[in-house]
């Protein structure tokens, strides 16, 4: 009897392994990350600290499966990076802060592999808005001065990913790399600069870990 119950439970689990990807289900979760780096140089036997850069992001997301294996959703989050230039002689430590707010739609298509894995392609359009604060040292007046500028970004992009389901309603995923286009605008004291870039980046800086519930 016990063996029969175990067999039935295993059969049901195998039949519902990917029920989370069915039409009508929700996708709720997000991605979070933080990294820090400070390159050092050696000059005449003396180690000189470089600029310390700290990056972070928090991106909650919600989606809805409008068809089997295909979901549409919305990313809403924030992030940014800070840079600290160490003091050098008469120059004090200087800080640059570059936070942003992000919002944008996305679409995903999943392809199942085995009982617990799936790969997916994600197409998204990101809108980012921020206000940067940058410090500089004025040696004539012997003071630190701060400048501010407003930034906005428009960035359609495509990212591949893989998801592992340790439980039927929990997915642990990795977004790997990024292919996209970015249009950025920076405003400062009545001036405006525009830049356009095409991204094709698959280095480790573009790997993001996320956890999602499939309900």
PDB file of C-alpha atoms in Angstrom:
ATOM      1  CA  UNK A   1       0.000   0.000   0.000  1.00  0.00           C
ATOM      2  CA  UNK A   2       2.807   2.380   0.902  1.00  0.00           C
ATOM      3  CA  UNK A   3       4.576   1.667  -2.394  1.00  0.00           C
ATOM      4  CA  UNK A   4       1.351   2.304  -4.300  1.00  0.00           C
ATOM      5  CA  UNK A   5       0.853   5.675  -2.599  1.00  0.00           C
ATOM      6  CA  UNK A   6       4.431   6.673  -3.390  1.00  0.00           C
ATOM      7  CA  UNK A   7       3.950   5.658  -7.021  1.00  0.00           C
ATOM      8  CA  UNK A   8       0.764   7.720  -7.294  1.00  0.00           C
ATOM      9  CA  UNK A   9       2.475  10.740  -5.694  1.00  0.00           C
ATOM     10  CA  UNK A  10       5.411  10.441  -8.097  1.00  0.00           C
ATOM     11  CA  UNK A  11       3.061  10.163 -11.079  1.00  0.00           C
ATOM     12  CA  UNK A  12       1.106  13.247 -10.022  1.00  0.00           C
ATOM     13  CA  UNK A  13       4.339  15.190  -9.506  1.00  0.00           C
ATOM     14  CA  UNK A  14       5.584  14.245 -12.960  1.00  0.00           C
ATOM     15  CA  UNK A  15       2.293  15.279 -14.554  1.00  0.00           C
ATOM     16  CA  UNK A  16       2.258  18.655 -12.818  1.00  0.00           C
ATOM     17  CA  UNK A  17       5.955  19.515 -12.910  1.00  0.00           C
ATOM     18  CA  UNK A  18       5.344  22.431 -15.276  1.00  0.00           C
ATOM     19  CA  UNK A  19       1.774  23.315 -14.296  1.00  0.00           C
ATOM     20  CA  UNK A  20       3.241  26.667 -13.193  1.00  0.00           C
ATOM     21  CA  UNK A  21       3.735  27.623 -16.869  1.00  0.00           C
ATOM     22  CA  UNK A  22       0.092  27.150 -17.822  1.00  0.00           C
ATOM     23  CA  UNK A  23      -2.236  29.865 -19.088  1.00  0.00           C
ATOM     24  CA  UNK A  24      -3.904  31.830 -16.288  1.00  0.00           C
ATOM     25  CA  UNK A  25      -1.054  31.548 -13.768  1.00  0.00           C
ATOM     26  CA  UNK A  26       0.845  34.447 -12.205  1.00  0.00           C
ATOM     27  CA  UNK A  27       4.580  35.069 -11.949  1.00  0.00           C
ATOM     28  CA  UNK A  28       5.617  37.063  -8.840  1.00  0.00           C
ATOM     29  CA  UNK A  29       9.133  37.721  -7.563  1.00  0.00           C
ATOM     30  CA  UNK A  30      12.212  39.665  -8.479  1.00  0.00           C
ATOM     31  CA  UNK A  31      15.962  40.003  -8.710  1.00  0.00           C
ATOM     32  CA  UNK A  32      18.451  41.589  -6.326  1.00  0.00           C
ATOM     33  CA  UNK A  33      22.189  42.118  -6.463  1.00  0.00           C
ATOM     34  CA  UNK A  34      25.126  44.066  -5.089  1.00  0.00           C
ATOM     35  CA  UNK A  35      28.800  44.156  -6.027  1.00  0.00           C
ATOM     36  CA  UNK A  36      31.847  46.150  -5.008  1.00  0.00           C
ATOM     37  CA  UNK A  37      35.318  46.560  -6.500  1.00  0.00           C
ATOM     38  CA  UNK A  38      38.411  48.658  -5.775  1.00  0.00           C
ATOM     39  CA  UNK A  39      41.408  48.153  -8.069  1.00  0.00           C
ATOM     40  CA  UNK A  40      44.793  48.877  -6.503  1.00  0.00           C
ATOM     41  CA  UNK A  41      48.062  49.841  -8.161  1.00  0.00           C
ATOM     42  CA  UNK A  42      51.628  49.471  -6.934  1.00  0.00           C
ATOM     43  CA  UNK A  43      53.889  52.483  -7.424  1.00  0.00           C
ATOM     44  CA  UNK A  44      57.485  52.242  -6.222  1.00  0.00           C
ATOM     45  CA  UNK A  45      56.638  49.489  -3.775  1.00  0.00           C
ATOM     46  CA  UNK A  46      53.684  51.460  -2.368  1.00  0.00           C
ATOM     47  CA  UNK A  47      50.115  50.234  -2.863  1.00  0.00           C
ATOM     48  CA  UNK A  48      47.767  52.996  -3.984  1.00  0.00           C
ATOM     49  CA  UNK A  49      44.028  52.540  -3.552  1.00  0.00           C
ATOM     50  CA  UNK A  50      41.927  53.118  -6.641  1.00  0.00           C
ATOM     51  CA  UNK A  51      38.338  54.252  -7.010  1.00  0.00           C
ATOM     52  CA  UNK A  52      35.886  52.046  -5.101  1.00  0.00           C
ATOM     53  CA  UNK A  53      32.753  51.285  -7.115  1.00  0.00           C
ATOM     54  CA  UNK A  54      29.637  49.766  -5.531  1.00  0.00           C
ATOM     55  CA  UNK A  55      26.712  48.710  -7.713  1.00  0.00           C
ATOM     56  CA  UNK A  56      23.282  47.510  -6.581  1.00  0.00           C
ATOM     57  CA  UNK A  57      19.800  46.804  -7.896  1.00  0.00           C
ATOM     58  CA  UNK A  58      16.418  45.582  -6.640  1.00  0.00           C
ATOM     59  CA  UNK A  59      13.891  44.685  -9.339  1.00  0.00           C
ATOM     60  CA  UNK A  60      10.513  43.247  -8.281  1.00  0.00           C
ATOM     61  CA  UNK A  61       8.356  41.925 -11.119  1.00  0.00           C
ATOM     62  CA  UNK A  62       4.888  40.527 -11.732  1.00  0.00           C
ATOM     63  CA  UNK A  63       3.654  38.657 -14.785  1.00  0.00           C
ATOM     64  CA  UNK A  64       0.663  36.757 -16.134  1.00  0.00           C
ATOM     65  CA  UNK A  65       0.642  33.756 -18.464  1.00  0.00           C
ATOM     66  CA  UNK A  66      -1.603  34.725 -21.360  1.00  0.00           C
ATOM     67  CA  UNK A  67      -0.815  31.379 -22.997  1.00  0.00           C
ATOM     68  CA  UNK A  68       1.049  28.232 -22.035  1.00  0.00           C
ATOM     69  CA  UNK A  69       4.775  29.025 -21.639  1.00  0.00           C
ATOM     70  CA  UNK A  70       4.227  32.705 -22.536  1.00  0.00           C
ATOM     71  CA  UNK A  71       3.944  35.473 -19.918  1.00  0.00           C
ATOM     72  CA  UNK A  72       3.622  39.250 -20.044  1.00  0.00           C
ATOM     73  CA  UNK A  73       4.569  41.391 -17.067  1.00  0.00           C
ATOM     74  CA  UNK A  74       6.012  44.530 -15.540  1.00  0.00           C
ATOM     75  CA  UNK A  75       9.363  45.297 -13.885  1.00  0.00           C
ATOM     76  CA  UNK A  76       9.462  48.010 -11.203  1.00  0.00           C
ATOM     77  CA  UNK A  77      12.627  48.654  -9.245  1.00  0.00           C
ATOM     78  CA  UNK A  78      15.615  50.777  -8.367  1.00  0.00           C
ATOM     79  CA  UNK A  79      19.377  50.594  -8.388  1.00  0.00           C
ATOM     80  CA  UNK A  80      22.506  52.532  -9.173  1.00  0.00           C
ATOM     81  CA  UNK A  81      26.149  52.795  -8.302  1.00  0.00           C
ATOM     82  CA  UNK A  82      28.440  54.909  -6.136  1.00  0.00           C
ATOM     83  CA  UNK A  83      32.090  55.764  -6.659  1.00  0.00           C
ATOM     84  CA  UNK A  84      34.497  56.810  -3.909  1.00  0.00           C
ATOM     85  CA  UNK A  85      37.821  58.346  -4.878  1.00  0.00           C
ATOM     86  CA  UNK A  86      40.219  58.096  -1.914  1.00  0.00           C
ATOM     87  CA  UNK A  87      41.895  61.169  -0.461  1.00  0.00           C
ATOM     88  CA  UNK A  88      45.215  62.062  -2.037  1.00  0.00           C
ATOM     89  CA  UNK A  89      47.477  64.671  -0.471  1.00  0.00           C
ATOM     90  CA  UNK A  90      45.425  67.846  -0.009  1.00  0.00           C
ATOM     91  CA  UNK A  91      42.472  66.448  -1.967  1.00  0.00           C
ATOM     92  CA  UNK A  92      39.772  64.933   0.282  1.00  0.00           C
ATOM     93  CA  UNK A  93      37.726  61.840  -0.500  1.00  0.00           C
ATOM     94  CA  UNK A  94      35.226  62.455  -3.301  1.00  0.00           C
ATOM     95  CA  UNK A  95      31.915  60.661  -3.885  1.00  0.00           C
ATOM     96  CA  UNK A  96      29.703  60.204  -6.919  1.00  0.00           C
ATOM     97  CA  UNK A  97      26.159  58.884  -6.440  1.00  0.00           C
ATOM     98  CA  UNK A  98      24.133  57.628  -9.393  1.00  0.00           C
ATOM     99  CA  UNK A  99      20.760  56.185  -8.297  1.00  0.00           C
ATOM    100  CA  UNK A 100      17.887  55.393 -10.637  1.00  0.00           C
ATOM    101  CA  UNK A 101      14.259  54.237 -10.701  1.00  0.00           C
ATOM    102  CA  UNK A 102      13.213  51.657 -13.291  1.00  0.00           C
ATOM    103  CA  UNK A 103       9.879  50.632 -14.793  1.00  0.00           C
ATOM    104  CA  UNK A 104       9.072  48.701 -17.944  1.00  0.00           C
ATOM    105  CA  UNK A 105       7.075  45.872 -19.545  1.00  0.00           C
ATOM    106  CA  UNK A 106       8.489  42.469 -20.431  1.00  0.00           C
ATOM    107  CA  UNK A 107       7.490  39.300 -22.240  1.00  0.00           C
ATOM    108  CA  UNK A 108       8.839  35.789 -21.697  1.00  0.00           C
ATOM    109  CA  UNK A 109       8.663  32.525 -23.591  1.00  0.00           C
ATOM    110  CA  UNK A 110       9.715  29.324 -21.799  1.00  0.00           C
ATOM    111  CA  UNK A 111      11.032  26.050 -23.205  1.00  0.00           C
ATOM    112  CA  UNK A 112      10.889  23.071 -20.840  1.00  0.00           C
ATOM    113  CA  UNK A 113      13.794  20.660 -20.330  1.00  0.00           C
ATOM    114  CA  UNK A 114      13.296  17.657 -18.068  1.00  0.00           C
ATOM    115  CA  UNK A 115      11.139  17.814 -14.963  1.00  0.00           C
ATOM    116  CA  UNK A 116      12.742  20.757 -13.163  1.00  0.00           C
ATOM    117  CA  UNK A 117      14.412  23.013 -15.714  1.00  0.00           C
ATOM    118  CA  UNK A 118      13.379  25.463 -18.390  1.00  0.00           C
ATOM    119  CA  UNK A 119      15.131  28.057 -20.484  1.00  0.00           C
ATOM    120  CA  UNK A 120      13.466  31.285 -21.531  1.00  0.00           C
ATOM    121  CA  UNK A 121      13.954  34.342 -23.648  1.00  0.00           C
ATOM    122  CA  UNK A 122      12.926  37.695 -22.216  1.00  0.00           C
ATOM    123  CA  UNK A 123      12.205  40.795 -24.271  1.00  0.00           C
ATOM    124  CA  UNK A 124      11.799  44.016 -22.284  1.00  0.00           C
ATOM    125  CA  UNK A 125      11.636  47.774 -22.584  1.00  0.00           C
ATOM    126  CA  UNK A 126      13.280  49.568 -19.648  1.00  0.00           C
ATOM    127  CA  UNK A 127      12.615  53.183 -18.703  1.00  0.00           C
ATOM    128  CA  UNK A 128      15.092  54.559 -16.156  1.00  0.00           C
ATOM    129  CA  UNK A 129      15.105  57.925 -14.409  1.00  0.00           C
ATOM    130  CA  UNK A 130      17.697  59.280 -12.002  1.00  0.00           C
ATOM    131  CA  UNK A 131      19.436  62.258 -10.454  1.00  0.00           C
ATOM    132  CA  UNK A 132      23.219  62.027 -10.171  1.00  0.00           C
ATOM    133  CA  UNK A 133      25.362  63.883  -7.625  1.00  0.00           C
ATOM    134  CA  UNK A 134      29.056  64.251  -8.409  1.00  0.00           C
ATOM    135  CA  UNK A 135      31.699  65.783  -6.148  1.00  0.00           C
ATOM    136  CA  UNK A 136      34.817  67.608  -7.313  1.00  0.00           C
ATOM    137  CA  UNK A 137      37.553  69.459  -5.448  1.00  0.00           C
ATOM    138  CA  UNK A 138      38.062  73.192  -6.047  1.00  0.00           C
ATOM    139  CA  UNK A 139      41.678  73.797  -5.043  1.00  0.00           C
ATOM    140  CA  UNK A 140      41.388  77.585  -5.438  1.00  0.00           C
ATOM    141  CA  UNK A 141      38.660  77.869  -2.796  1.00  0.00           C
ATOM    142  CA  UNK A 142      39.832  74.711  -0.991  1.00  0.00           C
ATOM    143  CA  UNK A 143      36.377  73.150  -0.950  1.00  0.00           C
ATOM    144  CA  UNK A 144      34.373  70.229  -2.312  1.00  0.00           C
ATOM    145  CA  UNK A 145      31.689  71.205  -4.815  1.00  0.00           C
ATOM    146  CA  UNK A 146      28.691  69.118  -5.854  1.00  0.00           C
ATOM    147  CA  UNK A 147      27.022  69.138  -9.248  1.00  0.00           C
ATOM    148  CA  UNK A 148      23.694  67.497 -10.065  1.00  0.00           C
ATOM    149  CA  UNK A 149      22.233  66.277 -13.323  1.00  0.00           C
ATOM    150  CA  UNK A 150      19.083  64.441 -14.315  1.00  0.00           C
ATOM    151  CA  UNK A 151      19.247  61.302 -16.416  1.00  0.00           C
ATOM    152  CA  UNK A 152      16.704  59.300 -18.383  1.00  0.00           C
ATOM    153  CA  UNK A 153      17.139  56.102 -20.359  1.00  0.00           C
ATOM    154  CA  UNK A 154      15.051  54.200 -22.891  1.00  0.00           C
ATOM    155  CA  UNK A 155      16.331  50.694 -23.507  1.00  0.00           C
ATOM    156  CA  UNK A 156      14.650  47.840 -25.418  1.00  0.00           C
ATOM    157  CA  UNK A 157      16.596  44.623 -24.813  1.00  0.00           C
ATOM    158  CA  UNK A 158      16.613  40.843 -25.073  1.00  0.00           C
ATOM    159  CA  UNK A 159      18.035  38.510 -22.420  1.00  0.00           C
ATOM    160  CA  UNK A 160      18.241  34.706 -22.256  1.00  0.00           C
ATOM    161  CA  UNK A 161      17.732  32.897 -18.975  1.00  0.00           C
ATOM    162  CA  UNK A 162      17.448  29.548 -17.234  1.00  0.00           C
ATOM    163  CA  UNK A 163      15.146  28.584 -14.362  1.00  0.00           C
ATOM    164  CA  UNK A 164      15.324  25.692 -11.892  1.00  0.00           C
ATOM    165  CA  UNK A 165      12.203  24.540 -10.028  1.00  0.00           C
ATOM    166  CA  UNK A 166      13.161  22.958  -6.678  1.00  0.00           C
ATOM    167  CA  UNK A 167       9.442  22.975  -5.823  1.00  0.00           C
ATOM    168  CA  UNK A 168       6.372  23.121  -8.040  1.00  0.00           C
ATOM    169  CA  UNK A 169       5.666  26.812  -7.377  1.00  0.00           C
ATOM    170  CA  UNK A 170       9.195  28.143  -6.792  1.00  0.00           C
ATOM    171  CA  UNK A 171      11.652  29.033  -9.533  1.00  0.00           C
ATOM    172  CA  UNK A 172      15.282  30.093  -9.093  1.00  0.00           C
ATOM    173  CA  UNK A 173      16.515  31.779 -12.235  1.00  0.00           C
ATOM    174  CA  UNK A 174      19.548  33.306 -13.886  1.00  0.00           C
ATOM    175  CA  UNK A 175      19.405  36.023 -16.517  1.00  0.00           C
ATOM    176  CA  UNK A 176      22.564  35.774 -18.607  1.00  0.00           C
ATOM    177  CA  UNK A 177      23.871  38.567 -20.804  1.00  0.00           C
ATOM    178  CA  UNK A 178      22.098  41.353 -22.641  1.00  0.00           C
ATOM    179  CA  UNK A 179      21.487  42.405 -26.229  1.00  0.00           C
ATOM    180  CA  UNK A 180      19.881  45.803 -26.585  1.00  0.00           C
ATOM    181  CA  UNK A 181      19.812  49.443 -27.529  1.00  0.00           C
ATOM    182  CA  UNK A 182      20.021  52.368 -25.104  1.00  0.00           C
ATOM    183  CA  UNK A 183      19.028  55.974 -25.697  1.00  0.00           C
ATOM    184  CA  UNK A 184      20.140  58.204 -22.802  1.00  0.00           C
ATOM    185  CA  UNK A 185      19.545  61.876 -22.030  1.00  0.00           C
ATOM    186  CA  UNK A 186      21.515  63.885 -19.452  1.00  0.00           C
ATOM    187  CA  UNK A 187      20.340  67.344 -18.379  1.00  0.00           C
ATOM    188  CA  UNK A 188      22.568  69.777 -16.497  1.00  0.00           C
ATOM    189  CA  UNK A 189      22.091  73.538 -15.951  1.00  0.00           C
ATOM    190  CA  UNK A 190      19.958  73.972 -19.042  1.00  0.00           C
ATOM    191  CA  UNK A 191      22.228  71.819 -21.190  1.00  0.00           C
ATOM    192  CA  UNK A 192      21.184  68.500 -22.671  1.00  0.00           C
ATOM    193  CA  UNK A 193      23.296  65.688 -24.085  1.00  0.00           C
ATOM    194  CA  UNK A 194      22.013  62.601 -25.873  1.00  0.00           C
ATOM    195  CA  UNK A 195      23.743  59.287 -26.456  1.00  0.00           C
ATOM    196  CA  UNK A 196      22.839  56.116 -28.318  1.00  0.00           C
ATOM    197  CA  UNK A 197      24.498  52.764 -27.685  1.00  0.00           C
ATOM    198  CA  UNK A 198      24.072  49.212 -28.916  1.00  0.00           C
ATOM    199  CA  UNK A 199      24.830  46.559 -26.291  1.00  0.00           C
ATOM    200  CA  UNK A 200      26.020  43.009 -26.868  1.00  0.00           C
ATOM    201  CA  UNK A 201      27.297  41.960 -23.491  1.00  0.00           C
ATOM    202  CA  UNK A 202      27.601  38.490 -21.982  1.00  0.00           C
ATOM    203  CA  UNK A 203      30.169  39.078 -19.228  1.00  0.00           C
ATOM    204  CA  UNK A 204      29.612  38.268 -15.546  1.00  0.00           C
ATOM    205  CA  UNK A 205      28.452  41.816 -14.808  1.00  0.00           C
ATOM    206  CA  UNK A 206      25.275  40.999 -16.741  1.00  0.00           C
ATOM    207  CA  UNK A 207      24.327  37.853 -14.813  1.00  0.00           C
ATOM    208  CA  UNK A 208      21.364  38.375 -12.479  1.00  0.00           C
ATOM    209  CA  UNK A 209      19.923  35.952  -9.914  1.00  0.00           C
ATOM    210  CA  UNK A 210      16.205  35.954  -9.178  1.00  0.00           C
ATOM    211  CA  UNK A 211      13.542  34.026  -7.266  1.00  0.00           C
ATOM    212  CA  UNK A 212       9.932  33.815  -8.459  1.00  0.00           C
ATOM    213  CA  UNK A 213       6.686  32.243  -7.307  1.00  0.00           C
ATOM    214  CA  UNK A 214       4.458  30.635  -9.945  1.00  0.00           C
ATOM    215  CA  UNK A 215       0.881  30.840  -8.686  1.00  0.00           C
TER     216      UNK A 215
END
